[in-house]
Amino acid sequence: MKPIILVGTGTITLSLILYSLGMILALKKQLITKKIVLLLTTGLVFEVIAVSCMAIGSTQPITTPHGLIGLAGVLIMISIVLLSWNSIKSHQESSPLTGRLYYYYMLAYVFWVIAYFTGAFVGMSNT
């Protein structure tokens, strides 16, 4: 396996850890705090780095099923981070995570985890 793919794999796993911490805290507390937004933002930064590394090292086009699922996962997490920052900005320190927003966060996280594991499956089947 190419070293850049290994860097991407490690970095995307860090992203999973940060997203998991942020999302679980938000969903459990039903609250968005600055700490949670920073966890999600850092996770997004690691995800962008990871996707860039894997795109550079990949021989497959982005139009593969995993590429499209992964791209959708990035876009969904970008929307979550932007919603989180916007929510904090308008409420100062914390914001309630209720109703539709709660379910959107939950669905976005589940989709991203599915994208992560499909990537792991594709990566393991190619080695």
C-alpha positions as protocol buffer text, in pm:
chain_id: "A"
residue {
  index: 1
  type: MET
  ca { x: 0 y: 0 z: 0 }
}
residue {
  index: 2
  type: LYS
  ca { x: 127 y: 347 z: -88 }
}
residue {
  index: 3
  type: PRO
  ca { x: 250 y: 556 z: 207 }
}
residue {
  index: 4
  type: ILE
  ca { x: 12 y: 841 z: 121 }
}
residue {
  index: 5
  type: ILE
  ca { x: -282 y: 601 z: 141 }
}
residue {
  index: 6
  type: LEU
  ca { x: -161 y: 490 z: 485 }
}
residue {
  index: 7
  type: VAL
  ca { x: -144 y: 854 z: 597 }
}
residue {
  index: 8
  type: GLY
  ca { x: -497 y: 905 z: 464 }
}
residue {
  index: 9
  type: THR
  ca { x: -620 y: 594 z: 641 }
}
residue {
  index: 10
  type: GLY
  ca { x: -475 y: 703 z: 974 }
}
residue {
  index: 11
  type: THR
  ca { x: -605 y: 1056 z: 933 }
}
residue {
  index: 12
  type: ILE
  ca { x: -958 y: 943 z: 844 }
}
residue {
  index: 13
  type: THR
  ca { x: -957 y: 726 z: 1156 }
}
residue {
  index: 14
  type: LEU
  ca { x: -867 y: 1034 z: 1364 }
}
residue {
  index: 15
  type: SER
  ca { x: -1157 y: 1207 z: 1195 }
}
residue {
  index: 16
  type: LEU
  ca { x: -1389 y: 920 z: 1293 }
}
residue {
  index: 17
  type: ILE
  ca { x: -1278 y: 948 z: 1656 }
}
residue {
  index: 18
  type: LEU
  ca { x: -1333 y: 1325 z: 1665 }
}
residue {
  index: 19
  type: TYR
  ca { x: -1669 y: 1305 z: 1486 }
}
residue {
  index: 20
  type: SER
  ca { x: -1778 y: 1027 z: 1720 }
}
residue {
  index: 21
  type: LEU
  ca { x: -1687 y: 1225 z: 2030 }
}
residue {
  index: 22
  type: GLY
  ca { x: -1858 y: 1539 z: 1901 }
}
residue {
  index: 23
  type: MET
  ca { x: -2169 y: 1370 z: 1771 }
}
residue {
  index: 24
  type: ILE
  ca { x: -2220 y: 1141 z: 2069 }
}
residue {
  index: 25
  type: LEU
  ca { x: -2183 y: 1435 z: 2308 }
}
residue {
  index: 26
  type: ALA
  ca { x: -2426 y: 1647 z: 2103 }
}
residue {
  index: 27
  type: LEU
  ca { x: -2681 y: 1369 z: 2066 }
}
residue {
  index: 28
  type: LYS
  ca { x: -2655 y: 1260 z: 2431 }
}
residue {
  index: 29
  type: LYS
  ca { x: -2679 y: 1614 z: 2574 }
}
residue {
  index: 30
  type: GLN
  ca { x: -2913 y: 1730 z: 2296 }
}
residue {
  index: 31
  type: LEU
  ca { x: -2700 y: 2042 z: 2301 }
}
residue {
  index: 32
  type: ILE
  ca { x: -2442 y: 2200 z: 2072 }
}
residue {
  index: 33
  type: THR
  ca { x: -2157 y: 2363 z: 2261 }
}
residue {
  index: 34
  type: LYS
  ca { x: -1836 y: 2533 z: 2149 }
}
residue {
  index: 35
  type: LYS
  ca { x: -1639 y: 2224 z: 2253 }
}
residue {
  index: 36
  type: ILE
  ca { x: -1858 y: 2003 z: 2034 }
}
residue {
  index: 37
  type: VAL
  ca { x: -1828 y: 2243 z: 1740 }
}
residue {
  index: 38
  type: LEU
  ca { x: -1449 y: 2244 z: 1777 }
}
residue {
  index: 39
  type: LEU
  ca { x: -1442 y: 1861 z: 1783 }
}
residue {
  index: 40
  type: LEU
  ca { x: -1655 y: 1846 z: 1468 }
}
residue {
  index: 41
  type: THR
  ca { x: -1449 y: 2115 z: 1294 }
}
residue {
  index: 42
  type: THR
  ca { x: -1122 y: 1940 z: 1376 }
}
residue {
  index: 43
  type: GLY
  ca { x: -1274 y: 1615 z: 1251 }
}
residue {
  index: 44
  type: LEU
  ca { x: -1365 y: 1788 z: 926 }
}
residue {
  index: 45
  type: VAL
  ca { x: -1011 y: 1923 z: 883 }
}
residue {
  index: 46
  type: PHE
  ca { x: -870 y: 1571 z: 932 }
}
residue {
  index: 47
  type: GLU
  ca { x: -1128 y: 1435 z: 688 }
}
residue {
  index: 48
  type: VAL
  ca { x: -1032 y: 1683 z: 417 }
}
residue {
  index: 49
  type: ILE
  ca { x: -664 y: 1597 z: 466 }
}
residue {
  index: 50
  type: ALA
  ca { x: -743 y: 1225 z: 455 }
}
residue {
  index: 51
  type: VAL
  ca { x: -959 y: 1246 z: 144 }
}
residue {
  index: 52
  type: SER
  ca { x: -689 y: 1453 z: -28 }
}
residue {
  index: 53
  type: CYS
  ca { x: -422 y: 1196 z: 58 }
}
residue {
  index: 54
  type: MET
  ca { x: -637 y: 908 z: -61 }
}
residue {
  index: 55
  type: ALA
  ca { x: -736 y: 1088 z: -381 }
}
residue {
  index: 56
  type: ILE
  ca { x: -369 y: 1155 z: -461 }
}
residue {
  index: 57
  type: GLY
  ca { x: -269 y: 796 z: -392 }
}
residue {
  index: 58
  type: SER
  ca { x: -569 y: 626 z: -553 }
}
residue {
  index: 59
  type: THR
  ca { x: -574 y: 476 z: -898 }
}
residue {
  index: 60
  type: GLN
  ca { x: -957 y: 476 z: -902 }
}
residue {
  index: 61
  type: PRO
  ca { x: -1174 y: 766 z: -1019 }
}
residue {
  index: 62
  type: ILE
  ca { x: -1404 y: 947 z: -776 }
}
residue {
  index: 63
  type: THR
  ca { x: -1702 y: 803 z: -962 }
}
residue {
  index: 64
  type: THR
  ca { x: -1670 y: 462 z: -796 }
}
residue {
  index: 65
  type: PRO
  ca { x: -1946 y: 377 z: -547 }
}
residue {
  index: 66
  type: HIS
  ca { x: -1708 y: 436 z: -255 }
}
residue {
  index: 67
  type: GLY
  ca { x: -1584 y: 762 z: -405 }
}
residue {
  index: 68
  type: LEU
  ca { x: -1939 y: 893 z: -439 }
}
residue {
  index: 69
  type: ILE
  ca { x: -2041 y: 774 z: -89 }
}
residue {
  index: 70
  type: GLY
  ca { x: -1725 y: 932 z: 53 }
}
residue {
  index: 71
  type: LEU
  ca { x: -1787 y: 1260 z: -129 }
}
residue {
  index: 72
  type: ALA
  ca { x: -2144 y: 1266 z: 2 }
}
residue {
  index: 73
  type: GLY
  ca { x: -2007 y: 1199 z: 353 }
}
residue {
  index: 74
  type: VAL
  ca { x: -1771 y: 1498 z: 327 }
}
residue {
  index: 75
  type: LEU
  ca { x: -2052 y: 1723 z: 206 }
}
residue {
  index: 76
  type: ILE
  ca { x: -2284 y: 1608 z: 484 }
}
residue {
  index: 77
  type: MET
  ca { x: -2021 y: 1673 z: 750 }
}
residue {
  index: 78
  type: ILE
  ca { x: -1948 y: 2016 z: 601 }
}
residue {
  index: 79
  type: SER
  ca { x: -2318 y: 2096 z: 640 }
}
residue {
  index: 80
  type: ILE
  ca { x: -2315 y: 1969 z: 1001 }
}
residue {
  index: 81
  type: VAL
  ca { x: -2013 y: 2184 z: 1088 }
}
residue {
  index: 82
  type: LEU
  ca { x: -2165 y: 2491 z: 923 }
}
residue {
  index: 83
  type: LEU
  ca { x: -2499 y: 2435 z: 1098 }
}
residue {
  index: 84
  type: SER
  ca { x: -2315 y: 2393 z: 1429 }
}
residue {
  index: 85
  type: TRP
  ca { x: -2114 y: 2714 z: 1390 }
}
residue {
  index: 86
  type: ASN
  ca { x: -2425 y: 2903 z: 1283 }
}
residue {
  index: 87
  type: SER
  ca { x: -2620 y: 2768 z: 1581 }
}
residue {
  index: 88
  type: ILE
  ca { x: -2346 y: 2864 z: 1827 }
}
residue {
  index: 89
  type: LYS
  ca { x: -2309 y: 3208 z: 1669 }
}
residue {
  index: 90
  type: SER
  ca { x: -2675 y: 3287 z: 1717 }
}
residue {
  index: 91
  type: HIS
  ca { x: -2699 y: 3142 z: 2071 }
}
residue {
  index: 92
  type: GLN
  ca { x: -2353 y: 3240 z: 2207 }
}
residue {
  index: 93
  type: GLU
  ca { x: -2230 y: 2954 z: 2428 }
}
residue {
  index: 94
  type: SER
  ca { x: -2460 y: 2663 z: 2347 }
}
residue {
  index: 95
  type: SER
  ca { x: -2766 y: 2578 z: 2145 }
}
residue {
  index: 96
  type: PRO
  ca { x: -3036 y: 2314 z: 2188 }
}
residue {
  index: 97
  type: LEU
  ca { x: -3025 y: 2020 z: 1951 }
}
residue {
  index: 98
  type: THR
  ca { x: -3389 y: 1926 z: 1920 }
}
residue {
  index: 99
  type: GLY
  ca { x: -3649 y: 1821 z: 1668 }
}
residue {
  index: 100
  type: ARG
  ca { x: -3547 y: 1790 z: 1307 }
}
residue {
  index: 101
  type: LEU
  ca { x: -3192 y: 1909 z: 1375 }
}
residue {
  index: 102
  type: TYR
  ca { x: -3140 y: 1621 z: 1620 }
}
residue {
  index: 103
  type: TYR
  ca { x: -3248 y: 1367 z: 1360 }
}
residue {
  index: 104
  type: TYR
  ca { x: -3041 y: 1535 z: 1089 }
}
residue {
  index: 105
  type: TYR
  ca { x: -2731 y: 1510 z: 1309 }
}
residue {
  index: 106
  type: MET
  ca { x: -2806 y: 1146 z: 1382 }
}
residue {
  index: 107
  type: LEU
  ca { x: -2865 y: 1056 z: 1016 }
}
residue {
  index: 108
  type: ALA
  ca { x: -2559 y: 1251 z: 901 }
}
residue {
  index: 109
  type: TYR
  ca { x: -2339 y: 1071 z: 1152 }
}
residue {
  index: 110
  type: VAL
  ca { x: -2477 y: 728 z: 1059 }
}
residue {
  index: 111
  type: PHE
  ca { x: -2424 y: 803 z: 689 }
}
residue {
  index: 112
  type: TRP
  ca { x: -2066 y: 917 z: 754 }
}
residue {
  index: 113
  type: VAL
  ca { x: -1990 y: 602 z: 954 }
}
residue {
  index: 114
  type: ILE
  ca { x: -2128 y: 393 z: 667 }
}
residue {
  index: 115
  type: ALA
  ca { x: -1900 y: 584 z: 429 }
}
residue {
  index: 116
  type: TYR
  ca { x: -1606 y: 518 z: 661 }
}
residue {
  index: 117
  type: PHE
  ca { x: -1669 y: 145 z: 680 }
}
residue {
  index: 118
  type: THR
  ca { x: -1735 y: 105 z: 308 }
}
residue {
  index: 119
  type: GLY
  ca { x: -1396 y: 267 z: 255 }
}
residue {
  index: 120
  type: ALA
  ca { x: -1237 y: 28 z: 502 }
}
residue {
  index: 121
  type: PHE
  ca { x: -1402 y: -267 z: 326 }
}
residue {
  index: 122
  type: VAL
  ca { x: -1289 y: -149 z: -19 }
}
residue {
  index: 123
  type: GLY
  ca { x: -940 y: -82 z: 112 }
}
residue {
  index: 124
  type: MET
  ca { x: -909 y: -425 z: 272 }
}
residue {
  index: 125
  type: SER
  ca { x: -1043 y: -604 z: -35 }
}
residue {
  index: 126
  type: ASN
  ca { x: -786 y: -428 z: -257 }
}
residue {
  index: 127
  type: THR
  ca { x: -484 y: -539 z: -54 }
}
